[in-house]
Short mmCIF file of C-alpha atoms in Angstrom, two decimals:
data_model
loop_
_atom_site.label_atom_id
_atom_site.label_comp_id
_atom_site.label_asym_id
_atom_site.label_seq_id
_atom_site.Cartn_x
_atom_site.Cartn_y
_atom_site.Cartn_z
CA MET Y 1 40.97 56.05 -41.84
CA LYS Y 2 37.34 55.03 -41.80
CA ALA Y 3 38.24 51.66 -43.30
CA VAL Y 4 40.83 51.07 -40.67
CA LEU Y 5 38.39 51.93 -37.87
CA LYS Y 6 35.87 49.52 -39.46
CA TRP Y 7 38.31 46.70 -39.58
CA LEU Y 8 39.39 47.38 -35.93
CA GLY Y 9 35.77 47.26 -34.87
CA LEU Y 10 35.19 43.97 -36.63
CA ALA Y 11 38.31 42.49 -35.05
CA LEU Y 12 37.15 43.74 -31.56
CA LEU Y 13 33.68 42.02 -32.13
CA VAL Y 14 35.36 38.81 -33.11
CA LEU Y 15 37.57 38.86 -30.03
CA LEU Y 16 34.53 39.59 -27.86
CA ALA Y 17 32.64 36.66 -29.45
CA VAL Y 18 35.54 34.43 -28.80
CA ALA Y 19 35.74 35.60 -25.13
CA VAL Y 20 32.00 35.04 -24.66
CA TYR Y 21 32.19 31.61 -26.14
CA ARG Y 22 35.19 30.62 -24.00
CA LEU Y 23 33.69 31.96 -20.84
CA GLY Y 24 30.04 31.38 -21.49
CA GLY Y 25 30.10 28.32 -23.69
CA PRO Y 26 30.26 25.72 -20.90
CA LEU Y 27 27.57 27.57 -18.94
CA ILE Y 28 25.27 27.64 -22.05
CA GLY Y 29 26.04 24.05 -22.73
CA ALA Y 30 25.20 23.12 -19.21
CA LYS Y 31 21.88 24.96 -19.44
CA VAL Y 32 21.04 23.15 -22.65
CA GLU Y 33 21.97 19.78 -21.06
CA GLN Y 34 19.75 20.59 -18.10
CA GLN Y 35 16.81 21.43 -20.33
CA VAL Y 36 17.34 18.22 -22.26
CA ALA Y 37 17.47 16.22 -18.98
CA LYS Y 38 14.23 17.56 -17.96
CA VAL Y 39 12.37 16.53 -20.99
CA GLY Y 40 9.60 14.11 -19.88
CA LEU Y 41 9.66 15.20 -16.27
CA THR Y 42 6.47 16.15 -14.63
CA PRO Y 43 6.14 19.73 -13.08
CA ASN Y 44 6.49 18.27 -9.60
CA GLN Y 45 9.78 16.67 -10.64
CA VAL Y 46 11.06 19.83 -12.29
CA ALA Y 47 10.21 21.77 -9.16
CA ALA Y 48 12.15 19.35 -7.00
CA ASN Y 49 15.07 19.12 -9.43
CA GLY Y 50 16.75 16.30 -7.37
CA PRO Y 51 16.31 13.83 -4.55
CA LEU Y 52 14.09 14.78 -1.60
CA PRO Y 53 15.58 14.12 1.92
CA GLY Y 54 12.54 15.73 3.54
CA ASP Y 55 12.88 17.93 6.66
CA VAL Y 56 15.88 16.34 8.35
CA THR Y 57 15.22 18.20 11.53
CA LEU Y 58 12.12 16.00 12.02
CA TYR Y 59 13.85 12.64 11.75
CA ALA Y 60 14.74 12.28 15.52
CA LYS Y 61 11.41 13.77 16.67
CA GLU Y 62 9.45 11.40 14.56
CA LEU Y 63 11.44 8.37 15.53
CA ALA Y 64 11.14 9.23 19.22
CA CYS Y 65 7.49 9.76 18.81
CA GLN Y 66 7.02 6.31 17.18
CA GLN Y 67 9.09 4.51 19.87
CA LYS Y 68 6.64 5.68 22.49
CA ILE Y 69 3.90 3.76 20.66
CA PRO Y 70 3.95 0.05 21.61
CA THR Y 71 4.40 -2.12 18.52
CA PRO Y 72 4.93 -5.64 19.98
CA GLY Y 73 6.48 -8.08 17.39
CA TYR Y 74 7.54 -5.22 15.06
CA PHE Y 75 10.56 -2.94 14.65
CA SER Y 76 9.70 0.35 16.28
CA SER Y 77 9.83 2.65 13.30
CA LEU Y 78 7.60 5.10 11.46
CA ASN Y 79 6.56 2.31 9.10
CA GLY Y 80 7.96 -0.95 10.32
CA ALA Y 81 4.91 -2.99 9.39
CA GLU Y 82 3.15 -3.56 5.99
CA ILE Y 83 0.23 -1.28 7.24
CA ALA Y 84 1.37 0.29 10.40
CA ASP Y 85 0.82 -2.52 13.02
CA ALA Y 86 -0.69 -5.95 13.80
CA GLN Y 87 -4.22 -4.47 13.48
CA ARG Y 88 -3.13 -3.18 10.00
CA SER Y 89 -4.72 0.12 11.05
CA GLY Y 90 -3.04 2.27 8.37
CA ILE Y 91 -2.63 5.05 11.02
CA PHE Y 92 0.72 6.76 11.16
CA PRO Y 93 0.35 9.33 13.86
CA CYS Y 94 4.05 10.28 13.99
CA ALA Y 95 4.41 11.00 10.25
CA SER Y 96 4.59 14.67 9.35
CA PHE Y 97 2.56 16.83 7.01
CA LEU Y 98 4.64 19.77 5.93
CA GLY Y 99 2.01 21.70 4.01
CA ALA Y 100 -0.64 24.14 5.09
CA PHE Y 101 -4.28 23.22 5.87
CA ASP Y 102 -5.74 26.55 4.82
CA LYS Y 103 -3.44 27.93 2.08
CA PRO Y 104 -2.31 26.63 -1.29
CA ASN Y 105 0.41 23.95 -1.34
CA ALA Y 106 3.04 22.91 -3.77
CA VAL Y 107 4.06 19.12 -4.25
CA PHE Y 108 7.61 18.09 -5.10
CA ALA Y 109 8.45 14.81 -6.53
CA TRP Y 110 11.58 12.84 -7.56
CA ARG Y 111 11.90 9.36 -9.05
CA SER Y 112 14.19 6.70 -7.51
CA ALA Y 113 17.61 6.52 -9.05
CA ASP Y 114 17.27 2.74 -9.56
CA ASP Y 115 14.43 0.67 -11.02
CA TYR Y 116 12.43 -1.87 -9.03
CA PRO Y 117 10.10 -3.74 -11.43
CA GLY Y 118 6.65 -4.65 -10.17
CA ILE Y 119 7.04 -2.85 -6.85
CA SER Y 120 4.22 -3.29 -4.30
CA TYR Y 121 5.31 -2.32 -0.78
CA ILE Y 122 7.82 0.12 0.91
CA ASN Y 123 8.69 0.15 4.51
CA ASN Y 124 11.36 1.96 6.58
CA ARG Y 125 13.41 0.96 9.57
CA MET Y 126 15.75 3.71 10.70
CA PRO Y 127 15.78 7.12 8.98
CA GLY Y 128 17.62 6.77 5.65
CA GLU Y 129 16.67 3.14 5.16
CA LEU Y 130 13.97 1.89 2.79
CA TYR Y 131 12.94 -1.72 2.19
CA ILE Y 132 11.06 -2.61 -0.93
CA VAL Y 133 9.10 -5.67 -2.18
CA GLY Y 134 8.70 -6.17 -5.90
CA GLY Y 135 8.78 -8.64 -8.79
CA GLU Y 136 5.37 -10.03 -7.91
CA TYR Y 137 2.96 -7.74 -9.73
CA PRO Y 138 2.55 -8.84 -13.43
CA THR Y 139 2.05 -6.00 -15.94
CA LEU Y 140 1.10 -6.09 -19.56
CA ALA Y 141 4.62 -5.38 -20.60
CA ASP Y 142 6.02 -8.13 -18.21
CA PRO Y 143 3.39 -10.67 -17.34
CA ASN Y 144 5.82 -13.32 -15.94
CA MET Y 145 8.35 -11.17 -14.20
CA ALA Y 146 11.13 -12.56 -12.08
CA GLY Y 147 10.50 -12.40 -8.29
CA PRO Y 148 9.51 -11.72 -5.65
CA TYR Y 149 12.58 -9.91 -4.34
CA VAL Y 150 13.33 -7.78 -1.35
CA ALA Y 151 15.58 -4.74 -1.61
CA LYS Y 152 17.10 -2.19 0.46
CA ALA Y 153 17.61 1.36 -0.81
CA ASP Y 154 18.69 4.90 0.22
CA ALA Y 155 15.57 6.67 1.39
CA ALA Y 156 16.30 9.89 -0.44
CA THR Y 157 17.80 8.87 -3.74
CA GLY Y 158 16.33 5.40 -4.16
CA LYS Y 159 19.70 4.07 -4.94
CA GLU Y 160 19.86 0.32 -4.32
CA ILE Y 161 22.04 -0.97 -1.50
CA TRP Y 162 21.13 -4.74 -1.97
CA ARG Y 163 18.48 -6.86 -3.63
CA THR Y 164 17.66 -10.46 -2.84
CA TYR Y 165 15.61 -12.43 -5.42
CA LEU Y 166 13.65 -15.26 -3.84
CA ASP Y 167 11.97 -16.91 -6.77
CA ASN Y 168 11.42 -16.88 -10.55
CA LEU Y 169 8.03 -18.19 -11.67
CA ASN Y 170 9.49 -18.89 -15.14
CA ALA Y 171 11.73 -21.53 -13.58
CA SER Y 172 9.82 -22.69 -10.55
CA GLY Y 173 6.27 -22.75 -12.10
CA ARG Y 174 4.80 -21.33 -8.87
CA TRP Y 175 1.92 -18.97 -8.62
CA ILE Y 176 3.47 -15.58 -7.60
CA GLY Y 177 1.20 -12.99 -5.96
CA ASN Y 178 1.67 -9.94 -3.81
CA ALA Y 179 3.56 -10.53 -0.53
CA ASN Y 180 3.65 -8.47 2.61
CA LEU Y 181 6.68 -6.65 4.10
CA ASN Y 182 7.20 -6.59 7.87
CA ILE Y 183 10.26 -5.85 10.03
CA LEU Y 184 11.02 -7.76 13.28
CA PRO Y 185 12.21 -5.99 16.47
CA ASN Y 186 15.77 -7.23 15.75
CA GLY Y 187 15.71 -5.59 12.23
CA ASN Y 188 15.35 -8.80 10.26
CA ILE Y 189 12.62 -9.48 7.76
CA PRO Y 190 10.38 -12.46 7.69
CA PHE Y 191 8.96 -12.97 4.17
CA ALA Y 192 6.51 -15.52 2.82
CA TRP Y 193 5.33 -16.26 -0.72
CA SER Y 194 3.83 -19.22 -2.53
CA ASN Y 195 4.25 -22.00 0.12
CA GLN Y 196 7.67 -20.75 1.15
CA ILE Y 197 9.00 -18.67 4.01
CA VAL Y 198 12.47 -17.10 4.72
CA LEU Y 199 14.15 -14.92 7.27
CA LEU Y 200 16.34 -12.21 5.79
CA ASP Y 201 19.19 -10.27 7.45
CA GLY Y 202 17.89 -6.79 7.36
CA ASN Y 203 21.48 -5.32 6.97
CA THR Y 204 22.77 -7.53 4.22
CA GLY Y 205 19.80 -9.21 2.64
CA ARG Y 206 21.31 -12.67 3.37
CA ILE Y 207 18.88 -15.57 3.69
CA LEU Y 208 19.21 -16.77 7.23
CA LYS Y 209 16.47 -19.43 7.47
CA HIS Y 210 14.11 -21.18 5.14
CA ASN Y 211 10.93 -23.43 5.57
CA THR Y 212 8.09 -24.73 3.54
CA LEU Y 213 4.53 -24.07 4.76
CA PRO Y 214 1.70 -26.54 4.79
CA THR Y 215 -1.05 -25.92 2.40
CA GLY Y 216 -3.94 -28.03 3.71
CA GLN Y 217 -6.24 -29.39 1.05
CA ALA Y 218 -5.09 -26.73 -1.53
CA PRO Y 219 -2.44 -27.74 -4.27
CA ALA Y 220 0.83 -26.22 -3.50
CA ALA Y 221 0.74 -24.65 -7.01
CA ASP Y 222 -2.41 -22.60 -6.13
CA VAL Y 223 -1.43 -21.01 -2.73
CA ASN Y 224 0.20 -17.75 -1.93
CA PHE Y 225 1.08 -17.02 1.71
CA LYS Y 226 0.78 -13.23 1.24
CA HIS Y 227 -0.66 -12.53 4.65
CA LEU Y 228 2.09 -12.47 7.28
CA THR Y 229 1.22 -10.55 10.47
CA ILE Y 230 2.97 -10.80 13.83
CA ALA Y 231 1.10 -11.57 17.07
CA PRO Y 232 1.78 -9.55 20.29
CA ASP Y 233 3.94 -12.51 21.65
CA GLY Y 234 6.04 -12.29 18.52
CA THR Y 235 4.77 -15.49 16.74
CA LEU Y 236 4.29 -15.09 13.03
CA LEU Y 237 0.67 -15.82 12.00
CA VAL Y 238 0.68 -16.46 8.28
CA LYS Y 239 -2.33 -17.15 6.06
CA ASP Y 240 -2.55 -18.03 2.40
CA GLN Y 241 -4.79 -16.88 -0.42
CA THR Y 242 -5.79 -19.49 -2.94
CA ARG Y 243 -6.07 -19.42 -6.66
CA PRO Y 244 -9.08 -21.17 -8.25
CA ILE Y 245 -7.83 -24.61 -9.36
CA GLY Y 246 -7.29 -24.65 -13.14
CA CYS Y 247 -6.41 -20.94 -13.30
CA THR Y 248 -3.10 -20.22 -14.89
CA ARG Y 249 -2.85 -16.47 -14.44
CA GLN Y 250 -0.25 -14.83 -12.39
CA GLY Y 251 -0.55 -12.18 -9.72
CA THR Y 252 -3.01 -11.76 -6.92
CA ALA Y 253 -5.49 -10.44 -9.57
CA ALA Y 254 -5.72 -14.05 -10.74
CA ILE Y 255 -8.30 -14.55 -7.89
CA VAL Y 256 -10.58 -11.93 -9.48
CA LEU Y 257 -9.83 -12.73 -13.13
CA CYS Y 258 -10.51 -16.49 -12.60
CA ASP Y 259 -13.67 -15.95 -10.52
CA ASP Y 260 -15.55 -18.51 -12.73
CA PRO Y 261 -18.26 -20.97 -11.43
CA GLY Y 262 -16.32 -23.87 -13.06
CA MET Y 263 -13.07 -23.07 -11.06
CA LYS Y 264 -13.18 -23.91 -7.36
CA GLN Y 265 -11.17 -21.77 -5.02
CA PRO Y 266 -9.73 -24.00 -2.22
CA ASN Y 267 -10.01 -23.22 1.43
CA SER Y 268 -7.22 -21.16 3.06
CA ILE Y 269 -5.07 -22.17 6.04
CA LEU Y 270 -3.75 -20.27 9.01
CA VAL Y 271 -0.23 -21.17 10.21
CA ALA Y 272 1.69 -20.20 13.38
CA VAL Y 273 5.49 -19.98 12.84
CA ASP Y 274 8.41 -19.25 15.21
CA PRO Y 275 9.99 -15.99 14.15
CA ASP Y 276 13.53 -17.12 15.01
CA THR Y 277 13.65 -20.71 13.56
CA LEU Y 278 10.71 -20.60 11.19
CA GLN Y 279 9.43 -23.78 12.71
CA VAL Y 280 5.77 -24.45 12.12
CA LEU Y 281 4.00 -24.42 15.54
CA ASP Y 282 0.56 -25.11 14.53
CA SER Y 283 -1.78 -24.84 11.60
CA LEU Y 284 -5.54 -24.52 11.12
CA GLU Y 285 -7.53 -25.10 8.05
CA LEU Y 286 -10.22 -22.52 7.59
CA PRO Y 287 -13.82 -23.30 6.64
CA GLU Y 288 -13.71 -21.10 3.53
CA PRO Y 289 -11.15 -19.40 1.11
CA ALA Y 290 -9.91 -16.15 2.66
CA SER Y 291 -8.36 -14.00 -0.06
CA VAL Y 292 -7.59 -10.98 2.14
CA PRO Y 293 -5.27 -10.30 5.09
CA HIS Y 294 -6.27 -10.83 8.69
CA ALA Y 295 -5.88 -8.54 11.70
CA ILE Y 296 -4.65 -9.44 15.14
CA THR Y 297 -5.68 -7.77 18.51
CA MET Y 298 -6.25 -8.61 22.03
CA PHE Y 299 -9.82 -9.61 23.02
CA GLU Y 300 -10.59 -10.37 26.68
CA GLY Y 301 -7.01 -11.24 27.39
CA ARG Y 302 -6.62 -13.54 24.46
CA ILE Y 303 -4.84 -13.11 21.02
CA ALA Y 304 -7.60 -12.76 18.59
CA VAL Y 305 -7.29 -13.10 14.78
CA TYR Y 306 -10.18 -11.56 12.68
CA ILE Y 307 -10.49 -13.00 9.17
CA GLY Y 308 -12.71 -11.93 6.26
CA MET Y 309 -13.70 -14.79 4.04
CA ASN Y 310 -15.50 -15.40 0.83
CA GLN Y 311 -18.93 -15.91 2.49
CA SER Y 312 -18.42 -14.94 6.17
CA ALA Y 313 -16.20 -13.15 8.63
CA ARG Y 314 -14.73 -15.13 11.57
CA ARG Y 315 -12.49 -15.08 14.65
CA ALA Y 316 -9.66 -17.51 15.58
CA PHE Y 317 -7.48 -17.47 18.63
CA TRP Y 318 -3.76 -18.07 19.05
CA ASP Y 319 -2.72 -19.55 22.43
CA PRO Y 320 1.08 -19.00 22.80
CA ALA Y 321 1.32 -21.14 25.94
CA ALA Y 322 -0.26 -24.21 24.37
CA LYS Y 323 1.02 -23.27 20.90
CA MET Y 324 -2.43 -23.88 19.55
CA LEU Y 325 -4.65 -22.14 16.92
CA SER Y 326 -8.50 -22.59 17.20
CA MET Y 327 -11.61 -21.22 15.66
CA ASP Y 328 -14.13 -19.30 17.83
CA GLU Y 329 -17.44 -21.03 16.65
CA SER Y 330 -19.42 -18.41 18.77
CA TRP Y 331 -18.26 -15.50 16.55
CA VAL Y 332 -19.41 -15.75 12.94
CA VAL Y 333 -20.73 -12.87 10.85
CA LYS Y 334 -22.50 -13.35 7.45
CA PRO Y 335 -21.97 -9.94 5.91
CA MET Y 336 -22.69 -10.55 2.24
CA GLN Y 337 -25.99 -9.73 0.71
CA PRO Y 338 -27.05 -11.63 -2.50
CA GLY Y 339 -24.81 -10.52 -5.33
CA GLN Y 340 -22.05 -9.20 -3.12
CA THR Y 341 -18.53 -10.79 -2.98
CA SER Y 342 -15.75 -11.32 -0.52
CA ALA Y 343 -15.21 -9.40 2.73
CA ASP Y 344 -12.00 -7.39 2.80
CA ALA Y 345 -9.52 -7.28 5.57
CA PRO Y 346 -11.09 -6.30 8.87
CA SER Y 347 -10.82 -2.78 10.40
CA LEU Y 348 -10.82 -2.47 14.15
CA MET Y 349 -12.88 0.31 15.81
CA GLY Y 350 -12.79 -0.10 19.48
CA ASP Y 351 -15.49 -2.50 20.43
CA TRP Y 352 -16.50 -2.80 16.86
CA ILE Y 353 -14.99 -4.42 13.71
CA ALA Y 354 -15.85 -3.33 10.16
CA PHE Y 355 -15.73 -5.23 6.95
CA GLN Y 356 -15.79 -3.71 3.39
CA LEU Y 357 -17.71 -5.90 0.97
CA ASN Y 358 -17.16 -6.53 -2.83
CA GLY Y 359 -13.48 -7.35 -2.48
CA ILE Y 360 -13.50 -9.21 -5.87
CA GLY Y 361 -16.25 -7.10 -7.44
CA SER Y 362 -19.97 -7.30 -8.39
CA GLU Y 363 -22.03 -6.27 -11.33
CA THR Y 364 -25.29 -6.40 -9.49
CA VAL Y 365 -24.98 -4.95 -5.92
CA ALA Y 366 -22.83 -1.96 -4.80
CA SER Y 367 -20.30 -2.23 -2.03
CA SER Y 368 -21.22 -1.80 1.67
CA VAL Y 369 -19.63 -1.71 4.97
CA VAL Y 370 -20.70 -4.08 7.72
CA ILE Y 371 -19.94 -3.13 11.40
CA ALA Y 372 -20.22 -5.95 14.04
CA SER Y 373 -19.60 -6.03 17.78
CA GLN Y 374 -16.55 -7.95 18.93
CA LYS Y 375 -18.59 -9.07 21.95
CA ASP Y 376 -21.72 -10.09 20.13
CA PRO Y 377 -21.69 -10.75 16.37
CA THR Y 378 -25.42 -10.55 16.10
CA LYS Y 379 -25.17 -6.74 16.85
CA GLN Y 380 -24.58 -5.50 13.34
CA HIS Y 381 -25.08 -2.35 11.18
CA VAL Y 382 -24.84 -2.02 7.44
CA ILE Y 383 -24.31 1.11 5.33
CA PHE Y 384 -24.26 1.45 1.63
CA PRO Y 385 -22.31 4.75 1.04
CA PHE Y 386 -22.90 4.77 -2.62
CA GLY Y 387 -26.41 3.46 -2.94
CA LYS Y 388 -27.31 -0.31 -3.21
CA GLU Y 389 -28.46 -1.09 -6.78
CA LEU Y 390 -26.17 -0.93 -9.72
CA LYS Y 391 -27.33 0.36 -13.09
CA LYS Y 392 -26.79 -1.79 -16.13
CA GLY Y 393 -23.09 -1.65 -17.04
CA GLU Y 394 -21.94 -0.48 -13.61
CA TRP Y 395 -19.41 -2.38 -11.69
CA SER Y 396 -18.58 -2.26 -8.00
CA PHE Y 397 -14.99 -3.18 -6.96
CA ALA Y 398 -13.69 -2.39 -3.48
CA PRO Y 399 -10.49 -4.43 -2.88
CA PRO Y 400 -8.88 -2.27 -0.13
CA LYS Y 401 -9.88 -2.78 3.56
CA ALA Y 402 -11.93 0.09 4.95
CA GLY Y 403 -9.68 2.79 6.37
CA ALA Y 404 -10.18 3.26 10.11
CA ASP Y 405 -9.48 5.98 12.63
CA PRO Y 406 -10.83 4.77 16.01
CA GLU Y 407 -9.78 7.93 17.73
CA ASN Y 408 -11.95 10.05 15.52
CA HIS Y 409 -14.57 7.39 15.04
CA MET Y 410 -14.14 7.44 11.29
CA LEU Y 411 -14.24 4.80 8.61
CA TYR Y 412 -13.33 5.25 4.91
CA SER Y 413 -14.82 3.20 2.11
CA ALA Y 414 -13.24 3.18 -1.46
CA ASP Y 415 -15.08 1.66 -4.37
CA ALA Y 416 -12.95 1.95 -7.54
CA GLY Y 417 -15.55 0.35 -9.74
CA LEU Y 418 -18.02 3.25 -8.92
CA GLY Y 419 -15.19 5.73 -8.70
CA LYS Y 420 -16.02 7.00 -5.26
CA VAL Y 421 -14.71 7.33 -1.74
CA ALA Y 422 -16.77 7.86 1.46
CA GLY Y 423 -15.90 9.08 4.93
CA ILE Y 424 -18.28 7.40 7.55
CA LYS Y 425 -18.76 8.57 11.10
CA VAL Y 426 -19.33 5.65 13.62
CA ASP Y 427 -20.98 6.04 16.98
CA PRO Y 428 -18.52 4.34 19.37
CA ALA Y 429 -21.30 3.26 21.81
CA THR Y 430 -23.77 1.83 19.33
CA GLY Y 431 -21.75 1.20 16.22
CA GLU Y 432 -24.31 3.22 14.13
CA PRO Y 433 -22.67 4.56 10.94
CA LYS Y 434 -23.59 7.80 9.30
CA LEU Y 435 -22.30 9.22 6.06
CA ALA Y 436 -19.93 12.16 6.52
CA PHE Y 437 -18.98 12.82 2.92
CA VAL Y 438 -18.70 11.24 -0.57
CA LEU Y 439 -15.85 12.09 -3.04
CA ASP Y 440 -15.71 11.39 -6.81
CA ASN Y 441 -12.39 9.61 -6.49
CA MET Y 442 -11.34 6.41 -8.19
CA THR Y 443 -8.79 4.32 -6.27
CA THR Y 444 -8.01 0.63 -5.57
CA THR Y 445 -5.41 1.42 -2.76
CA PHE Y 446 -5.48 1.76 0.92
CA GLN Y 447 -6.27 5.01 2.69
CA PRO Y 448 -3.38 5.78 5.01
CA LEU Y 449 -3.83 8.44 7.80
CA ILE Y 450 -0.99 10.64 8.99
CA GLY Y 451 -0.49 13.03 11.80
CA PRO Y 452 -2.12 13.50 15.27
CA PRO Y 453 -5.77 12.92 15.87
CA ASP Y 454 -6.65 16.61 15.78
CA ARG Y 455 -4.82 17.32 12.47
CA ARG Y 456 -5.37 13.94 10.70
CA VAL Y 457 -4.59 13.92 7.00
CA LEU Y 458 -6.05 11.25 4.64
CA LEU Y 459 -3.92 10.01 1.72
CA LEU Y 460 -5.92 9.00 -1.29
CA THR Y 461 -4.69 8.08 -4.68
CA ASN Y 462 -6.79 9.22 -7.62
CA MET Y 463 -6.99 7.32 -10.94
CA LYS Y 464 -7.53 9.26 -14.29
CA LYS Y 465 -8.42 7.06 -17.29
CA ASN Y 466 -6.46 7.60 -20.46
CA ALA Y 467 -9.72 6.96 -22.34
CA PRO Y 468 -12.54 8.74 -20.31
CA ASP Y 469 -15.35 6.59 -21.73
CA GLU Y 470 -13.72 3.31 -21.19
CA PRO Y 471 -15.47 1.10 -18.62
CA ASN Y 472 -13.67 1.23 -15.27
CA LYS Y 473 -13.18 -2.52 -15.07
CA ILE Y 474 -11.36 -2.63 -18.51
CA ALA Y 475 -9.26 0.51 -17.63
CA THR Y 476 -8.30 -0.99 -14.19
CA PHE Y 477 -7.05 -4.43 -15.53
CA THR Y 478 -5.41 -3.14 -18.62
CA GLU Y 479 -3.51 -0.37 -16.70
CA ASN Y 480 -4.90 2.21 -18.96
CA TYR Y 481 -4.86 5.15 -16.56
CA LYS Y 482 -2.56 7.46 -14.60
CA GLU Y 483 -2.62 7.93 -10.86
CA GLN Y 484 -1.92 10.74 -8.47
CA LEU Y 485 -1.66 11.17 -4.72
CA THR Y 486 -4.02 13.65 -2.93
CA TRP Y 487 -3.73 14.86 0.67
CA ARG Y 488 -7.11 15.61 2.30
CA ASP Y 489 -8.63 16.76 5.60
CA ALA Y 490 -9.60 13.42 7.12
CA ALA Y 491 -12.73 14.82 8.77
CA THR Y 492 -14.27 16.46 5.71
CA GLY Y 493 -12.56 15.04 2.69
CA LYS Y 494 -11.44 18.62 1.63
CA LEU Y 495 -8.60 18.63 -0.74
CA ILE Y 496 -5.42 20.09 0.69
CA ALA Y 497 -2.81 19.15 -1.96
CA GLU Y 498 -2.47 17.00 -5.00
CA SER Y 499 0.48 15.65 -7.04
CA ASP Y 500 0.95 15.29 -10.73
CA PHE Y 501 -0.31 12.12 -12.38
CA PHE Y 502 2.21 9.33 -12.58
CA GLU Y 503 2.15 5.64 -13.70
CA PRO Y 504 -0.30 3.44 -11.88
CA LEU Y 505 0.41 1.77 -8.55
CA SER Y 506 -0.20 -1.88 -8.04
CA ILE Y 507 -3.87 -2.64 -7.42
CA ASN Y 508 -4.55 -2.62 -3.69
CA GLY Y 509 -1.14 -0.96 -3.15
CA LEU Y 510 -0.07 1.51 -0.48
CA THR Y 511 1.48 5.12 -0.40
CA PRO Y 512 3.43 4.88 2.92
CA PRO Y 513 5.00 7.78 4.82
CA GLY Y 514 8.74 8.35 5.12
CA PHE Y 515 10.74 10.42 7.57
CA GLY Y 516 10.75 14.16 7.23
CA GLY Y 517 7.36 14.58 5.75
CA ARG Y 518 7.85 12.45 2.70
CA ILE Y 519 5.39 10.03 1.07
CA TYR Y 520 6.39 7.17 -1.16
CA PHE Y 521 4.47 6.43 -4.30
CA PRO Y 522 5.51 2.99 -5.65
CA THR Y 523 4.66 2.44 -9.38
CA ALA Y 524 4.18 -1.11 -10.45
CA VAL Y 525 3.96 -0.14 -14.10
CA GLY Y 526 6.61 2.56 -14.16
CA LYS Y 527 10.19 2.46 -13.12
CA GLY Y 528 10.84 2.46 -9.43
CA PHE Y 529 9.05 4.79 -7.05
CA TYR Y 530 8.47 8.48 -6.49
CA ALA Y 531 9.33 10.45 -3.22
CA LEU Y 532 6.73 13.15 -2.67
CA GLN Y 533 6.80 16.16 -0.36
CA VAL Y 534 4.32 18.91 0.28
CA MET Y 535 5.30 22.45 1.18
CA PRO Y 536 3.14 25.72 1.36
CA LYS Y 537 3.19 27.45 -2.01
CA PRO Y 538 5.29 30.61 -1.92
CA ALA Y 539 3.34 33.82 -2.01
CA ALA Y 540 3.15 35.53 -5.40
CA GLY Y 541 6.25 37.64 -6.22
CA ARG Y 542 8.64 35.56 -4.12
#
């Protein structure tokens, strides 16, 4: 009897095991597959566990907010211009911050479903739409990549909708550098690179128009019309950066890497282009090379174009009635001190205009910010936020324009070579700058500001070297680092939230806002881009 019971028990156990396998096997298998799929993901990605649509209840509110802000020449969207507007202010007042200012926050991240090699810039048009520029940032793994291209993608998943390739340097032999991304009021995209310009259908990616741009005295092989900005009357004002003659390196970094006394960098040229036909309306050869973008604003009823150059900063005017460009010989600023290099793109601060120095680096003098009056260029102030003299072996490298918040009278200066970022308070009446804070934070990228003036959040990327003792210059140009995004109180620099460390962005890149509280983190070295979202961290036990 005992033997019979024993065999019955064993049979029952076998039957139970079979039932568990049949019922729970698929579930167990799915769990295993999920764990395998998560191998290599960062904690931020594991926390998100899928695409991030953001807070969809904010889409309509954010779009309505943005459409109340005049953006002449640009599509009225949260981020329809390369850096916010014609002034390239970098301020996105209608973008939302979903985290807490005074409590711990969690960051969620998800990588785009499709890859976008060499990605530099991301813009949005309507909620759900993303536009991407890539293929023009060489990496160690792909130094001669195909591009540039413009692509349209789903804003949550990153799934590609279309992609239009515009060049391939391996076939054309052109110098390919970074190129701006801007959207016209009708939704189409004017895009310039090398000495070429096209108009793309924003819905389909079809090339509608094409033209070749004049290059002045510079050889066509050494120009890159990266700097496309739109004047208040709608005219495209396009300026080239020039590569030192004899340099064969690709990417915008060629200007820095070929900064050799034996290689002459030709002067730049400013060109006015009709936005509908791409007809060249006028051109103006500049007195110097101008490697950085310009800014456009109104000054005493005229369309003014402020330009940082290798040795000076100047102002030009565009007259839409006469269709003429002209230099203002009465407004010239000589911001560089001996040992300093190129002025970065200008930052507008009410009656004042600021220029960040050491755009292509210095090994003798630290970066500074020069603030000049728009009305009288002789009225100037200079601040060295990180000290002036460099120690032996130090390197100052400040490629991004100074971030600016005119409403709060703040400037932001980033020196990647020294690994620091400063907040600077500017007296709106006198232009006098005072140091507000200094952070140990290494970044080559722009410093976007999101949210309303009284709750402004500063977005800073932060680089972490893979080899801590490696010189910053070597780490920067060999991509031997990882990079994260941080959210900070714009008034104090206080850290509010920080992401995981991801692959590096392009040098001098941008982390733009998206609808619903998202921020996009485009990785030039990695695959595609990350969508990031901040939320208050749940209380313990929840």
